[in-house]
CSV table of C-alpha atoms and ligand atoms in Angstrom, one decimal:
chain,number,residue,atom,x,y,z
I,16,UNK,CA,-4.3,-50.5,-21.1
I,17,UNK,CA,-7.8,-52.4,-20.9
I,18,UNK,CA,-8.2,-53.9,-17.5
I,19,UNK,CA,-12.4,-54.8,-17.7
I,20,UNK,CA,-14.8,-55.9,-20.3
I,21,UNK,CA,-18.2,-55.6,-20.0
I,22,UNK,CA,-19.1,-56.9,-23.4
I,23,UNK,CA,-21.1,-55.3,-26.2
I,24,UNK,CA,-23.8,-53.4,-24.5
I,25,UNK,CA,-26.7,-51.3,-25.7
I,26,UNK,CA,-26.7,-47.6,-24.0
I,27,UNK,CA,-28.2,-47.9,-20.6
I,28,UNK,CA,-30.7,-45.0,-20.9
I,29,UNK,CA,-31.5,-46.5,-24.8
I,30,UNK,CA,-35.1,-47.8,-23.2
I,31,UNK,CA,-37.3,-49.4,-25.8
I,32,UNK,CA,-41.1,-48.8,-26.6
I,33,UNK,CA,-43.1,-52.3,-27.1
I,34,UNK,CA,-42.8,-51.9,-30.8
I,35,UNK,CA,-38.9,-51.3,-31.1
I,36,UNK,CA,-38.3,-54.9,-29.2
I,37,UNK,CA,-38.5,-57.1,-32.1
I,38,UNK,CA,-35.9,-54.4,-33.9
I,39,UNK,CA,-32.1,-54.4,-33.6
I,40,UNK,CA,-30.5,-52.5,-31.0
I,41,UNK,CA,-27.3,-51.2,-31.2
I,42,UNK,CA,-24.7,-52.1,-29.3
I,43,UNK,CA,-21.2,-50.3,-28.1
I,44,UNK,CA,-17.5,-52.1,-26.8
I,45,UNK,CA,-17.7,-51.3,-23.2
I,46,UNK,CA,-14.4,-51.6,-21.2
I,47,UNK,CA,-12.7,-50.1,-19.1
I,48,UNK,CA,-8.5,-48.3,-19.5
I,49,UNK,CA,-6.3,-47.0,-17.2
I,50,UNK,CA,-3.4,-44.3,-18.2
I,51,UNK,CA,-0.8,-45.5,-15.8
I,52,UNK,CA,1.4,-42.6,-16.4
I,53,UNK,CA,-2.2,-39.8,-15.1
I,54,UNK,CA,-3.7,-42.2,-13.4
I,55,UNK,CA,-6.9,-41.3,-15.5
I,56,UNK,CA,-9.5,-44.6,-16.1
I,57,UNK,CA,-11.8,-44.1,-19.2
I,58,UNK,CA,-14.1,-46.3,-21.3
I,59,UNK,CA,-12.4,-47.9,-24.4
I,60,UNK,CA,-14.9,-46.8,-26.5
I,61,UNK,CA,-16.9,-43.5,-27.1
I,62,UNK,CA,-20.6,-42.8,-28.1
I,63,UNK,CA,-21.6,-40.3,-29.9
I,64,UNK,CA,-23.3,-37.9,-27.0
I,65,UNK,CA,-25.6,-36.4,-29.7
I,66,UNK,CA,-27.5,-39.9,-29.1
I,67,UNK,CA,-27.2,-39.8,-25.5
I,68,UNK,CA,-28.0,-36.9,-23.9
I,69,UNK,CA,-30.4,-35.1,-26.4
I,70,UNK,CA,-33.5,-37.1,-25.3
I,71,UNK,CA,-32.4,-38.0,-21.8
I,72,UNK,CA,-34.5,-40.5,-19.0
I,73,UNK,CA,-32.9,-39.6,-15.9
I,74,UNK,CA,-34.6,-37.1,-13.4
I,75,UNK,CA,-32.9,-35.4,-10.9
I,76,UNK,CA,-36.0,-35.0,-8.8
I,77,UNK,CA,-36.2,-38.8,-9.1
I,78,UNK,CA,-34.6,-39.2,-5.9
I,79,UNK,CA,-35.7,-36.7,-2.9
I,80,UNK,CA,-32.0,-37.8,-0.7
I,81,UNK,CA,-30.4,-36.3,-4.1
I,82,UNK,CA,-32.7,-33.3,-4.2
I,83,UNK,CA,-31.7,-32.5,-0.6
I,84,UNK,CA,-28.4,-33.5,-1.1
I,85,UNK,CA,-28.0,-30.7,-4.4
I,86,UNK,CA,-30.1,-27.9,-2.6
I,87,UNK,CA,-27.5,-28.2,0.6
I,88,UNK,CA,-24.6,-27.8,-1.8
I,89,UNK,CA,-26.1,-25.1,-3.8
I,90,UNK,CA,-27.1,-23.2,-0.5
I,91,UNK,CA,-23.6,-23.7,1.2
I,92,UNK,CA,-22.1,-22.7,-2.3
I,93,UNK,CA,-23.9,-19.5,-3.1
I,94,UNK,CA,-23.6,-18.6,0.8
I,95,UNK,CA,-19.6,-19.0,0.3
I,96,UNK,CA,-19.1,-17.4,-3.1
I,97,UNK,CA,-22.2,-15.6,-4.7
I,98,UNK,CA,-22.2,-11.5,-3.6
I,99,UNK,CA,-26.2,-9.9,-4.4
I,100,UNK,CA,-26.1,-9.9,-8.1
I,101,UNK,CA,-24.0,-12.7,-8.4
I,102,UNK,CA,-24.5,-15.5,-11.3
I,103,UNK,CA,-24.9,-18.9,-10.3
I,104,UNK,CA,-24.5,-21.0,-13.7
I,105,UNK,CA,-25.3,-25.3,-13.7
I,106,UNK,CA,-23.6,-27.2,-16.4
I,107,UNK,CA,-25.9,-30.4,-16.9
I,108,UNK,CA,-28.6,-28.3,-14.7
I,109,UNK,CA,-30.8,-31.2,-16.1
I,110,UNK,CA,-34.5,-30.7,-14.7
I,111,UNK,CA,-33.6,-27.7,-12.3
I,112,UNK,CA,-33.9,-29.2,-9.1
I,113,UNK,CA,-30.4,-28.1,-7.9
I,114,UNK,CA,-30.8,-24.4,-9.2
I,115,UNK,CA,-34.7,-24.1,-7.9
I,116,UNK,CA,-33.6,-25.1,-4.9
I,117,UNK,CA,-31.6,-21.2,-4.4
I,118,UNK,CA,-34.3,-19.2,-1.7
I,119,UNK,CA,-32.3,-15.8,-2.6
I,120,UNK,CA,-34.0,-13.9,-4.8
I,121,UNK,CA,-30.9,-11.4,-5.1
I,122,UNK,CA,-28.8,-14.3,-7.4
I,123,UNK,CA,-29.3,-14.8,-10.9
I,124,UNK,CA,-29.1,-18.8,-12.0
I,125,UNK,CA,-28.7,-19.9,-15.6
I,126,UNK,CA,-29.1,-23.5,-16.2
I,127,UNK,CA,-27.4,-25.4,-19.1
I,128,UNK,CA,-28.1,-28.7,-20.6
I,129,UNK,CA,-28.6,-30.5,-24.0
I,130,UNK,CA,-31.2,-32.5,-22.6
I,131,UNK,CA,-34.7,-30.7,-24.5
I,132,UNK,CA,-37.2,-32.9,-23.5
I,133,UNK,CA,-35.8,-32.4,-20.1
I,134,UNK,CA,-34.8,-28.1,-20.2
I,135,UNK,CA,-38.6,-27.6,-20.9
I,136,UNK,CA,-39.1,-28.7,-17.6
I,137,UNK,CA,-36.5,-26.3,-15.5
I,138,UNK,CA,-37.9,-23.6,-17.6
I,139,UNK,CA,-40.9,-24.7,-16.2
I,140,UNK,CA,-39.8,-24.6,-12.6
I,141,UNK,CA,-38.6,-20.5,-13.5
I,142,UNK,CA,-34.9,-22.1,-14.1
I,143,UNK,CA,-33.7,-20.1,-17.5
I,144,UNK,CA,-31.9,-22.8,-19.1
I,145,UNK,CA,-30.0,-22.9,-22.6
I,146,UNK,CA,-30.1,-26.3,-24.3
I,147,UNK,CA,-27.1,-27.2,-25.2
I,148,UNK,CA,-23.6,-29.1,-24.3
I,149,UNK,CA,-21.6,-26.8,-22.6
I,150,UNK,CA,-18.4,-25.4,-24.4
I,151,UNK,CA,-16.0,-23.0,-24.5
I,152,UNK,CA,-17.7,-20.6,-27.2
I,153,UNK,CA,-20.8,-21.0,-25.4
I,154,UNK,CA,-19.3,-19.5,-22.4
I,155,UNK,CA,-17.6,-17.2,-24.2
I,156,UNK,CA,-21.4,-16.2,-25.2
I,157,UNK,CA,-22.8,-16.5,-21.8
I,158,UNK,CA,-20.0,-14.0,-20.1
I,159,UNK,CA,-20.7,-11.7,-23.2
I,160,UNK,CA,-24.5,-11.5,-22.1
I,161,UNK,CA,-24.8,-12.0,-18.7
I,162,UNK,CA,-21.1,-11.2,-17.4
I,163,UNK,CA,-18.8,-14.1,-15.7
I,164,UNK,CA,-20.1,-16.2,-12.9
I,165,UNK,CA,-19.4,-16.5,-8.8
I,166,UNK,CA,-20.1,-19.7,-8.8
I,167,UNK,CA,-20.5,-22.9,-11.5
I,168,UNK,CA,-21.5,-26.2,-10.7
I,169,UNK,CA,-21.4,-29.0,-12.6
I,170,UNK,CA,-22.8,-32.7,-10.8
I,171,UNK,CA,-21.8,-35.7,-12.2
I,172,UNK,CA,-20.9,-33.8,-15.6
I,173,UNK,CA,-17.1,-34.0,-16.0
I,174,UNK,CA,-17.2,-38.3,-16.3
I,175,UNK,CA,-19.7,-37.7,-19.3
I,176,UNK,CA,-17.4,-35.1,-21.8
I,177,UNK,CA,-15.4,-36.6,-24.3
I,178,UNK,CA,-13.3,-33.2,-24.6
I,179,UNK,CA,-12.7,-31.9,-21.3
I,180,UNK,CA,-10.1,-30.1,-21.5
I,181,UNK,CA,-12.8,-27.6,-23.7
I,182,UNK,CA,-15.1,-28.1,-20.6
I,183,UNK,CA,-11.8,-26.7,-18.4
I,184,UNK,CA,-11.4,-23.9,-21.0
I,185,UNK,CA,-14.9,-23.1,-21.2
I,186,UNK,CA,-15.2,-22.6,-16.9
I,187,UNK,CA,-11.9,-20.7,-16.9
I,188,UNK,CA,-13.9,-18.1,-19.2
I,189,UNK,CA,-16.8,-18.1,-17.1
I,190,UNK,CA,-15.6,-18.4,-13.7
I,191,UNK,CA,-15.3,-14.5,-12.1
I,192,UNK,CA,-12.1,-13.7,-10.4
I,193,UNK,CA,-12.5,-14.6,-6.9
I,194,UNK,CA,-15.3,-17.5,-7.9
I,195,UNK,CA,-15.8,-21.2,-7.3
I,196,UNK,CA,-16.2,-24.2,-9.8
I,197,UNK,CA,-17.7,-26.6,-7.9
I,198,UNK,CA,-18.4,-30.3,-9.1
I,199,UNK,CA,-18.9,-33.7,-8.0
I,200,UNK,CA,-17.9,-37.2,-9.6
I,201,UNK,CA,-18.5,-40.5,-8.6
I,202,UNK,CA,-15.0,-41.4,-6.6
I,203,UNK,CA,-12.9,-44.0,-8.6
I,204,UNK,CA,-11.3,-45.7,-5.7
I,205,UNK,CA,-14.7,-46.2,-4.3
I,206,UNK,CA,-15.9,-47.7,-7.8
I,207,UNK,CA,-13.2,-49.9,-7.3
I,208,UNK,CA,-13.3,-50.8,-3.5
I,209,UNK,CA,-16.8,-51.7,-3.7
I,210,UNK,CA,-16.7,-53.1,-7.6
I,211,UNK,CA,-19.5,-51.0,-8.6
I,212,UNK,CA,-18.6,-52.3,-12.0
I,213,UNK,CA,-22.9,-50.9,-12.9
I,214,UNK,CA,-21.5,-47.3,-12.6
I,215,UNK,CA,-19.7,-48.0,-15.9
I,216,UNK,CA,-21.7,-47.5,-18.7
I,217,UNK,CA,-21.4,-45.5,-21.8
I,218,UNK,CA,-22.3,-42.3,-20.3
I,219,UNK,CA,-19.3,-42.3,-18.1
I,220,UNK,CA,-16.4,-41.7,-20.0
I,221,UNK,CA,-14.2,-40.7,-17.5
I,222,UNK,CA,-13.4,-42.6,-13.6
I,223,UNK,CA,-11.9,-39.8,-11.4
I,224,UNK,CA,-9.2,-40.3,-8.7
I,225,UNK,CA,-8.4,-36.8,-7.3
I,226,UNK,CA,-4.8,-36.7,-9.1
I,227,UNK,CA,-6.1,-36.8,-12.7
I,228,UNK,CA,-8.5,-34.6,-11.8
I,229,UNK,CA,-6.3,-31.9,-10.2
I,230,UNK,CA,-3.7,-32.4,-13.0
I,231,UNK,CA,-6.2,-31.1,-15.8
I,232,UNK,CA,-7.4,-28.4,-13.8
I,233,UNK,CA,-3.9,-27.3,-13.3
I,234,UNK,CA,-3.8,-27.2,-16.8
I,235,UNK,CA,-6.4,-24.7,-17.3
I,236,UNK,CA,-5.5,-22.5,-14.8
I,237,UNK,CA,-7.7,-24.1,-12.0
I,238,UNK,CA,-6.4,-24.9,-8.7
I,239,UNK,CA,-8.2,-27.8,-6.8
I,240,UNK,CA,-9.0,-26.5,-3.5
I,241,UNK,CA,-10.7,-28.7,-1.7
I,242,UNK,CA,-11.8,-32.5,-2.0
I,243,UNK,CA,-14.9,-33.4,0.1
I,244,UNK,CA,-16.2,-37.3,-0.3
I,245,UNK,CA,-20.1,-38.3,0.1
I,246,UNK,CA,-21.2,-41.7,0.1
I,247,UNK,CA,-24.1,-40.6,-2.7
I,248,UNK,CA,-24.6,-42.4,-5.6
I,249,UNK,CA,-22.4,-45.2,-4.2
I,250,UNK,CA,-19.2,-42.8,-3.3
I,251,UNK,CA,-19.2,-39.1,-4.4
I,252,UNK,CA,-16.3,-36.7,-4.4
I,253,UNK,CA,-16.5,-33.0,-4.5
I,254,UNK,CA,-13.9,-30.7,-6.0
I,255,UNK,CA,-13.8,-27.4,-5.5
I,256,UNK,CA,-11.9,-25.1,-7.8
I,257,UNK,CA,-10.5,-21.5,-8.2
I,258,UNK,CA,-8.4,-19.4,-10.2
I,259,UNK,CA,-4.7,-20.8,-10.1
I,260,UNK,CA,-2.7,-23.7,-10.4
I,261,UNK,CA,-1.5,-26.5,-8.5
I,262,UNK,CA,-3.3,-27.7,-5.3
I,263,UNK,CA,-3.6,-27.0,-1.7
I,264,UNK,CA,-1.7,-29.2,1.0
I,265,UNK,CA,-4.7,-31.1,2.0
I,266,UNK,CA,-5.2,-32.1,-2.0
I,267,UNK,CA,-1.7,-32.8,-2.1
I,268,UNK,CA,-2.3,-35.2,1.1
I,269,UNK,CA,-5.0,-37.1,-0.9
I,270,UNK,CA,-3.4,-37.8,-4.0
I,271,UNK,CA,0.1,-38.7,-1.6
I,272,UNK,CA,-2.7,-41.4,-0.1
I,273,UNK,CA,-3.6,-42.2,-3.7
I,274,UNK,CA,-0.1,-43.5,-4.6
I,275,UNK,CA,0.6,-44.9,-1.8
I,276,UNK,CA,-2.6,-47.4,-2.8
I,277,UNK,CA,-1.0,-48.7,-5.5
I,278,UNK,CA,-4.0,-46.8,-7.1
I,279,UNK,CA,-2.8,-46.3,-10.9
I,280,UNK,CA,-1.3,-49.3,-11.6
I,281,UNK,CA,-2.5,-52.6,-13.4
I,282,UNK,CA,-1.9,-54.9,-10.4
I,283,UNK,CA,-4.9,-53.0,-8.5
I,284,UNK,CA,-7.2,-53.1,-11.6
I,285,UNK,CA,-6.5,-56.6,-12.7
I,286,UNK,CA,-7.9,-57.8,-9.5
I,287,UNK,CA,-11.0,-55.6,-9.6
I,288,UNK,CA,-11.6,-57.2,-13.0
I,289,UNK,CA,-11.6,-60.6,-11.3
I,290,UNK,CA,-13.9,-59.6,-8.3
I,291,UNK,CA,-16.6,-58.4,-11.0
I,292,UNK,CA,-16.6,-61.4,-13.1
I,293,UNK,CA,-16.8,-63.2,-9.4
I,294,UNK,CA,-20.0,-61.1,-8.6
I,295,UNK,CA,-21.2,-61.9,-12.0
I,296,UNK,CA,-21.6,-65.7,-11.4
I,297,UNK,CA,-22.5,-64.9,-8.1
I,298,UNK,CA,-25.2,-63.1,-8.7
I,299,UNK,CA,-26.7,-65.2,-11.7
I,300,UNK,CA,-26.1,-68.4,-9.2
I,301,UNK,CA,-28.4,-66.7,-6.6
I,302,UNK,CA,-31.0,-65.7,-9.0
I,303,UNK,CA,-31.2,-69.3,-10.4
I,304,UNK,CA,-31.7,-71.3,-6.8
I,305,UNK,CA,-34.2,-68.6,-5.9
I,306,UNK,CA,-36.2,-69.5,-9.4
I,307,UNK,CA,-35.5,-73.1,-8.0
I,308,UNK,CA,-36.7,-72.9,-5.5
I,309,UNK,CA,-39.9,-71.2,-6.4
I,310,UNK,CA,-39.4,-67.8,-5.4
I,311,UNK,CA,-40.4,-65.2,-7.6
I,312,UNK,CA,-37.8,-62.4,-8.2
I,313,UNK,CA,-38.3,-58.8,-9.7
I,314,UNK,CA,-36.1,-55.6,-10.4
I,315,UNK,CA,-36.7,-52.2,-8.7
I,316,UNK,CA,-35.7,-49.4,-9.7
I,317,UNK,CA,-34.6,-49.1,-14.1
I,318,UNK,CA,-31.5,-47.3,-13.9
I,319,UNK,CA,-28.7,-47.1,-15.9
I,320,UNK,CA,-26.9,-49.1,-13.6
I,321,UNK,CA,-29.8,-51.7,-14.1
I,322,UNK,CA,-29.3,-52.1,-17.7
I,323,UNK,CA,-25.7,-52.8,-16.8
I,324,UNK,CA,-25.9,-55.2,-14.6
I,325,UNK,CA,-29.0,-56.9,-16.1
I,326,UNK,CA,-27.3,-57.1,-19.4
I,327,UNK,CA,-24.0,-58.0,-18.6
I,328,UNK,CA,-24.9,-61.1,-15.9
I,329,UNK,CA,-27.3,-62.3,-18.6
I,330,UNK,CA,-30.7,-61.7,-16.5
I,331,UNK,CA,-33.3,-62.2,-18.7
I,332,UNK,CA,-37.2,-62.4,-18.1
I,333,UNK,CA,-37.0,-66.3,-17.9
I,334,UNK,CA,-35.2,-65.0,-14.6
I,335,UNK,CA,-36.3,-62.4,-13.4
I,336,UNK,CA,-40.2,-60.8,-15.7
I,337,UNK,CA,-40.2,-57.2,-14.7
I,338,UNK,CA,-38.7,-53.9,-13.2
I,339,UNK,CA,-40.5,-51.8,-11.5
I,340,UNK,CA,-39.7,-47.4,-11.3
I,341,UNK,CA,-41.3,-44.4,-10.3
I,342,UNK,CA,-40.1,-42.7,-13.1
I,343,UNK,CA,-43.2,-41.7,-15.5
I,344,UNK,CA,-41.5,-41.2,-18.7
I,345,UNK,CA,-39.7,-44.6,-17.7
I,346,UNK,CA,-42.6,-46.7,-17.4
I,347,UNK,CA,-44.5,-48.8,-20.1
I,348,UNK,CA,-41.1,-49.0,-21.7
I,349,UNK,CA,-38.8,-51.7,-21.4
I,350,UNK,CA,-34.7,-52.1,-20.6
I,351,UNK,CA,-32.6,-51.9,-23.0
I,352,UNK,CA,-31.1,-55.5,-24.0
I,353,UNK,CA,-33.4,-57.4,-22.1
I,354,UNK,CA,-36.0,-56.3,-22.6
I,355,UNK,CA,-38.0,-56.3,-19.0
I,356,UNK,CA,-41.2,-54.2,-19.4
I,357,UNK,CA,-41.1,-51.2,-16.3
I,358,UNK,CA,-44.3,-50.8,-14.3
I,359,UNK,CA,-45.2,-48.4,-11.6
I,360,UNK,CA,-43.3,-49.0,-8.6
I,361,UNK,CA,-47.3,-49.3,-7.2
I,362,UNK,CA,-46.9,-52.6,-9.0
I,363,UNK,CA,-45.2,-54.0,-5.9
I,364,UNK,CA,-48.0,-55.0,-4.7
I,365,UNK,CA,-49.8,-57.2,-7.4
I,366,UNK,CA,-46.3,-58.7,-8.1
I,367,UNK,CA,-45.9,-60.3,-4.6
I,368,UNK,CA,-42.3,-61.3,-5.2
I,369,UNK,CA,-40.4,-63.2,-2.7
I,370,UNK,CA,-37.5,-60.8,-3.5
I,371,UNK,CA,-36.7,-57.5,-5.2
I,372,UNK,CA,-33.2,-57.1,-6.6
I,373,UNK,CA,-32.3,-53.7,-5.7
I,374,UNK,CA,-31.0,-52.5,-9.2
I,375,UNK,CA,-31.2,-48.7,-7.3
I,376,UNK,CA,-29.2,-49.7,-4.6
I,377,UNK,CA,-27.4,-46.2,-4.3
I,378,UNK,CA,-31.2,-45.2,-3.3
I,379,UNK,CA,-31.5,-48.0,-0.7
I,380,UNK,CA,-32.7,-46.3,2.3
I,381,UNK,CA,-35.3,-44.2,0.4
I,382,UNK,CA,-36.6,-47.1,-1.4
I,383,UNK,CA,-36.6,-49.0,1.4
I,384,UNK,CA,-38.5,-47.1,3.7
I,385,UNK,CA,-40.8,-46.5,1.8
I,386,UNK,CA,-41.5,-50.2,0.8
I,387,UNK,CA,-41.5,-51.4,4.7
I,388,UNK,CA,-45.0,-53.1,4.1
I,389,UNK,CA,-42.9,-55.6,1.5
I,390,UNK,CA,-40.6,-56.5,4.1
I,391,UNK,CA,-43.1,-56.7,6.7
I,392,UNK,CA,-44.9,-59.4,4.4
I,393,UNK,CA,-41.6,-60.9,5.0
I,394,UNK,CA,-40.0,-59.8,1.0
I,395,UNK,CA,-36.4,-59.3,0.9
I,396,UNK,CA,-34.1,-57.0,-1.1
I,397,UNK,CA,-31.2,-58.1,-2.6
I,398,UNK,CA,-29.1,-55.9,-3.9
I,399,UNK,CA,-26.2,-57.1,-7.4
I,400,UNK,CA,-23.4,-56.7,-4.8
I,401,UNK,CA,-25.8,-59.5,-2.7
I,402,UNK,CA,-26.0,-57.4,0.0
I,403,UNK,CA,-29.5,-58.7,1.6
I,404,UNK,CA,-31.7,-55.8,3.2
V,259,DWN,O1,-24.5,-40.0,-13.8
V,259,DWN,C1,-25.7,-40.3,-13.8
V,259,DWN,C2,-26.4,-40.6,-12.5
V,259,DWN,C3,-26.1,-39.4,-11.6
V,259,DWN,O2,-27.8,-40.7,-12.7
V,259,DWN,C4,-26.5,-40.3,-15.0
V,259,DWN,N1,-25.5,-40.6,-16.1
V,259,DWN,C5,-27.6,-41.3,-15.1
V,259,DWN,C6,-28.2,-41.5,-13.7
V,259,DWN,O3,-27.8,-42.8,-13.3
V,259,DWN,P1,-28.9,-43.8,-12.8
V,259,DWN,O4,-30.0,-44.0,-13.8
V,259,DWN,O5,-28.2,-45.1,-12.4
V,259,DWN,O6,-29.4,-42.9,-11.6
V,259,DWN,P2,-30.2,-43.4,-10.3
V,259,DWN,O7,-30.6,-42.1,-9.6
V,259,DWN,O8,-29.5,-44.4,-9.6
V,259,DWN,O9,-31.6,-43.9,-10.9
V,259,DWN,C7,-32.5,-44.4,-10.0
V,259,DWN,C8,-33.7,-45.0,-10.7
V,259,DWN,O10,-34.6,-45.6,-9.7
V,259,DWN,C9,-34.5,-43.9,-11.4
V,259,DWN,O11,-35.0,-44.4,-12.6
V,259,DWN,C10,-35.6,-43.6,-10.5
V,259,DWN,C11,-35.9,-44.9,-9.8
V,259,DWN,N2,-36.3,-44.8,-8.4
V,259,DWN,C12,-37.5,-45.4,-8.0
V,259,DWN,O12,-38.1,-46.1,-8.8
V,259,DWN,N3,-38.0,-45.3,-6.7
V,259,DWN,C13,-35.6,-44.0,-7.5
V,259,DWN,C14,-36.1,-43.8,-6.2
V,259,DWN,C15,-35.3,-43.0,-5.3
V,259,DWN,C16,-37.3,-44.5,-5.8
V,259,DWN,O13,-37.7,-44.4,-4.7
């Protein structure tokens, strides 16, 4: 059952070179369903992950909170589970950060994702990395070559397969007896707490709530272990998995809390719907008294979240000219839909806004830090939730 439409919107990483603007760009059904009977919520519509993922423009080393935050989890991981010997494998290992990150020298890591401009560049770091999607044969080939593995990880992976119960297959073949599948998945009920309707975009197939989540692993002969939450990319949980089926009593707790929230049924999502078309007009309100009012407003940060929420509240450059990101390969392009041009985040200060709308507001603290001069000019952030920082 649909319970929010975000329009017809162009994929969020679908950046476009000066020449493409005048060019049509296409444009995918994005909404939101929720099974009531699993509790699962998925997008209404899928995209082909061949034009996704295969020429890919997010980093992982874009952010250095998320490189610390992967290279504590793979330490506290491999310390855990991975014997001298061991292999560590990454599904969606993306530019190695998270694998690179492993000081033992007595491991061996194998990276896998179908991102190739982006594998070149973990190969680069000394992270062997196969670049493809991640499948059951292909683990079927990896354990035939390199044997099974103590320990997989896969970090905000699971909401971009279409198939995953091939993806649950494919780590039952790989994981070694006695071994951890470790993952992490932006948290649904903090998604929907917070209406962080920007985390939905094409990518993200799939909105987790820890009893969908145990149910399929149960299905593959995965028991869900143990459920830790992070507030990362605006509410994180991680799942860790072994060999068996069911769930521990602590799970069990979680998903008791889950029903007792009303958390799979229409009532809850209907109202989450109405809170995000409230932020909408919100948010284009505020942006139109700033322009008013003579204050000059610009984007930081060209996520995909950015292209969500820039798209789907109708921000155009009459409102707000330009984004700025560190991301190289991001800038001199322009966002998807409407078509900012991205500079430097340098450009911050020739802009001289009166305020920056915080498209990266998951990166907040970072990004705010480090831009303390624009704040002591007296700038303001603002982020699409209009939280003011
Ligand atoms: O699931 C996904 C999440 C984990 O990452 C992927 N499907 C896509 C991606 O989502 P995103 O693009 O919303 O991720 P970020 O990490 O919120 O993107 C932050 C953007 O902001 C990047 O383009 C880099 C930029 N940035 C910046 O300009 N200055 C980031 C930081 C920390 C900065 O200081």
């Amino acid at each position: 059952m649909e319970f929010l439409s975000l329009g017809s919107m162009p994929p969020a990483n679908a950046l476009l070179r000066p020449n493409e603007l005048n060019k049509d760009e296409p444009r995918y059904p994005l909404s939101l369903r929720l099974c009531e009977s699993c509790g699962m919520v998925q997008l209404g519509h899928v995209v082909p992950p061949q034009l996704l993922f295969r020429s890919y423009l997010f980093f992982t080393s874009s952010s250095q909170r998320m490189a610390d935050h992967f290279a504590d989890l793979m330490s506290d991981c491999a310390r855990e589970f991975v014997r001298p010997g061991g292999l560590i494998v990454e599904i969606g290992s993306n530019d190695g950060t998270a694998l690179s990150s492993i000081d033992r020298r007595d491991v061996r890591l194998l990276g896998i994702d179908p991102a190739r401009n982006i594998a070149v560049m973990a190969a680069a770091r000394g992270v062997p990395t196969v670049s493809e999607f991640f499948s059951d044969p292909l683990a079927q080939e990896v354990v035939r070559v390199a044997g099974q593995a103590s320990l997989v990880v896969a970090c905000n992976v699971l909401g971009h397969v279409d198939d995953l119960d091939d993806l649950c297959r494919g780590v039952k073949t790989l994981l070694a007896p006695g071994g951890a599948f470790v993952f992490e998945v932006p948290y649904l009920v903090d998604l929907l707490d917070r209406l962080e309707y920007d985390t939905v975009y094409h990518e993200h197939l799939s909105y987790f709530a820890v009893r969908p989540l145990a149910t399929l692993l149960s299905r593959h002969g995965l028991r869900l272990e143990r459920v830790e939450f992070f507030p990362v990319h605006g509410g994180t949980l991680r799942g860790t998995a072994v060999h068996g089926g069911g769930v521990s009593g602590a799970v069990g707790e979680l998903i008791a809390g889950e029903q007792r929230r009303g958390l799979s049924t229409l009532r809850m999502m209907n109202g989450v719907a109405q809170g995000v078309q409230q932020l909408r007009l919100n948010l284009r309100e505020r942006l139109t008294e700033l322009r008013a009012s003579g204050k000059k407003v610009i984007g930081y940060g060209a996520p995909a979240k950015g292209t969500v929420v820039l798209n789907y509240c109708g921000i155009g450059i009459d409102l707000m000219p330009v984004v700025l990101d560190s991301t190289p390969a991001k800038q001199g392009l322009h966002v998807p839909g409407t078509h900012q041009p991205i500079l430097p985040s340098s450009a911050l200060v020739d802009q001289r806004p009166d305020v920056v709308l915080l498209l990266a507001w998951n990166h907040a603290e970072e990004i705010v830090q480090r831009e303390a001069a624009f704040r002591e000019r007296g700038g303001r952030f603002l982020t699409p939730h209009l939280r003011e920082l």
